[in-house]
Structures are given as C-alpha cells and as structure tokens.
Amino acid sequence: MSMLHVENINVYYGAIHAVKDISFHVDEGEVVTLIGANGAGKSTILKTISGLLHSHTGSITFLDQKIAGVPAHKIVSRGLAQVPEGRQVFLQMTVEENLEMGAYTRPGSEVAPGLETVYEQFPRLKERRRQVAGTLSGGEQQMLAMGRALMSRPKLMMLDEPSMGLAPILVEQIFEIIQTLHKAGTTILLVEQNARMALSVADRGYVLETGRILKTAPAHTLLEDEDVKKAYLGG
Ligand code: ATP
C-alpha cells in the first residue's frame, strides 16, 4: 500500500523555485531515500510534507487523506513525524523530558510504555535520561531526536540529514538504528547527503538535482549507477 503520495509539488522561496514539479511515493514498510547535493531541495520537500511550507500545485496524500494545507501539529497526530535537520532537541530539558514532549499528541497512558520502547531501542538514552540534552554529544542528540519522534508512534518517520556533523563511527551507529527500525516495520523517508550510507539502508532512492528528480531506482541499482557513482559516491 502506498503510504505517502507526493504529486507535482512546486515550492518557492520568493523568486527562488526550490522544488520543481516533484512526484514520488513511499510504500508501507519501505525505507526510501532522497539524495542530492547541497541545495537540491531535499529539506524543502520534507518541510512541505510536514506542513511547514506550502506547494501551490499538486497534492500530498498520506494514508489516503490529503494533507496539503493541514496544520503541522495535526499532521503529526495523523502519524507522520519529522526528525529535523540539526536535530533541534530542547537543550535545557533532560533527555526524558524531551522524549515526553514527543508524545504530546498521544494519550497520557501511552507515555510510560513509549519511554520503555524507546529506551530499549536506545540504551544510551536510558543511561542519560536525567541529563540535560544540551550536554549530550552530537550522536546522542541525534538519537534523542529520533527517539522523540518515535514517541508520537509515527506510521511514517521522516529523517532530515541524520548523519550531519557526526563522526564516522556515530554515523554507522545511526544507520544501524535506521536498519533496526526498518526491520521492526517502521516506514522511513530519509534525506541524506551521505548517499552511500543512505542507499546502503534504503529499498529505493530518488536522485535530486536543483529541485528536480533526475532518476529513481532500487537503492542497489543506484549504488552501481555510473552517473550516481561519479556525482555522489566519490567515483
Ligand atoms: P542541504 O543538503 O544543503 O540541506 P537541501 O537539498 O536540503 O540542501 P534545501 O535546503 O531544500 O536544499 O534548499 C533548496 C534551495 O532553496 C536552495 O537553493 C536554498 O538556497 C533555497 N532555500 C532554502 N531555504 C530558503 C529560504 N528560507 N529562503 C530562500 N531560499 C531558501
């Protein structure tokens, strides 16, 4: 079943046409990645899906309901959570308080079991649950941002550049977690500049260049694609 359907969206920042007539879809249980260089429009697409930016054309359908024009917090309560670029955790709050904030769309009775599930997935967060988020390492903050999104029990999780600013060892850890979530059945839309890592965990990928989709294929095919290798995988 197609969970998310994006059709012919166009997004502008003033005179800048950042997203040009883009269409793609994510099926239930899939990990789909959007790859492309800086400024290709990846973050703009995610922000448009999550209701922070608007497309004046086309449509965005999530679980058979149109979501274009629906306020961002209502989109979250329908089961679509975004882990923003740069993580944006609440720096003054503890790990556990951040996680609790992630459950704001859920009934109170779900908070404790939600925490338990997230702590199972991220033992590091459990160890640090009383620590103020601002003192966590970059990788731990990324885990916290992912854990916070999971607290809303998303049907689809959108990750914006989870590897950004992380040391290689932490990048590996974050991608291992993405694989674990995938195996557990979470549907994921992953935006990444680290195309090699993204394609290594994804089922399918879309290659973006200056606001357009250049090509789409199964991830393993893109990993072997000569143009993709040259442009995004370092030859
Ligand atoms: P990166 O990997 O560097 O985050 P991206 O693929 O996510 O890049 P976007 O952030 O979506 O790219 O940006 C797409 C284009 O829109 C870029 O040319 C960018 O300069 C422009 N843009 C993004 N945000 C704004 C803004 N608030 N005002 C004006 N232009 C913007």
Tab-separated table of C-alpha atoms and ligand atoms in Angstrom, residues 13-14 16-19 36-45 47 53 85 160-161 164 191-193 208, ligand 1:
chain	number	residue	atom	x	y	z
A	13	TYR	CA	11.146	30.976	-1.593
A	14	GLY	CA	10.203	34.343	-3.069
A	16	ILE	CA	13.637	31.051	-5.971
A	17	HIS	CA	11.970	27.951	-7.404
A	18	ALA	CA	13.379	25.392	-4.945
A	19	VAL	CA	11.188	22.349	-5.755
A	36	GLY	CA	21.339	15.059	-3.795
A	37	ALA	CA	23.927	17.770	-3.259
A	38	ASN	CA	23.579	20.885	-1.097
A	39	GLY	CA	20.648	22.989	-2.168
A	40	ALA	CA	18.989	20.260	-4.254
A	41	GLY	CA	15.721	20.846	-2.387
A	42	LYS	CA	15.663	17.858	-0.046
A	43	SER	CA	14.862	19.713	3.177
A	44	THR	CA	12.312	21.856	1.367
A	45	ILE	CA	10.439	18.724	0.287
A	47	LYS	CA	9.159	20.700	5.247
A	53	LEU	CA	5.977	25.098	3.769
A	85	GLU	CA	17.934	18.749	10.270
A	160	ASP	CA	16.490	15.022	7.576
A	161	GLU	CA	20.261	14.501	7.300
A	164	MET	CA	25.131	15.683	9.585
A	191	VAL	CA	17.022	12.666	3.260
A	192	GLU	CA	20.804	12.475	3.112
A	193	GLN	CA	23.903	13.995	1.607
A	208	LEU	CA	17.594	15.137	-6.907
B	1	ATP	P1	21.210	20.758	2.098
B	1	ATP	O1	21.629	19.359	1.883
B	1	ATP	O2	22.345	21.733	1.928
B	1	ATP	O3	20.408	20.997	3.324
B	1	ATP	P2	18.797	20.665	0.507
B	1	ATP	O4	18.826	19.735	-0.640
B	1	ATP	O5	18.107	20.237	1.726
B	1	ATP	O6	20.273	21.111	0.845
B	1	ATP	P3	17.099	22.964	0.582
B	1	ATP	O7	17.508	23.374	1.944
B	1	ATP	O8	15.796	22.333	0.386
B	1	ATP	O9	18.214	22.016	-0.040
B	1	ATP	O10	17.233	24.240	-0.361
B	1	ATP	C1	16.806	24.254	-1.729
B	1	ATP	C2	17.065	25.643	-2.335
B	1	ATP	O11	16.211	26.591	-1.690
B	1	ATP	C3	18.477	26.152	-2.124
B	1	ATP	O12	18.867	26.842	-3.293
B	1	ATP	C4	18.373	27.096	-0.947
B	1	ATP	O13	19.326	28.136	-1.023
B	1	ATP	C5	16.974	27.644	-1.124
B	1	ATP	N1	16.387	27.988	0.192
B	1	ATP	C6	16.201	27.163	1.257
B	1	ATP	N2	15.615	27.800	2.284
B	1	ATP	C7	15.444	29.067	1.882
B	1	ATP	C8	14.901	30.251	2.480
B	1	ATP	N3	14.385	30.215	3.717
B	1	ATP	N4	14.894	31.383	1.752
B	1	ATP	C9	15.393	31.417	0.494
B	1	ATP	N5	15.906	30.355	-0.139
B	1	ATP	C10	15.941	29.201	0.532
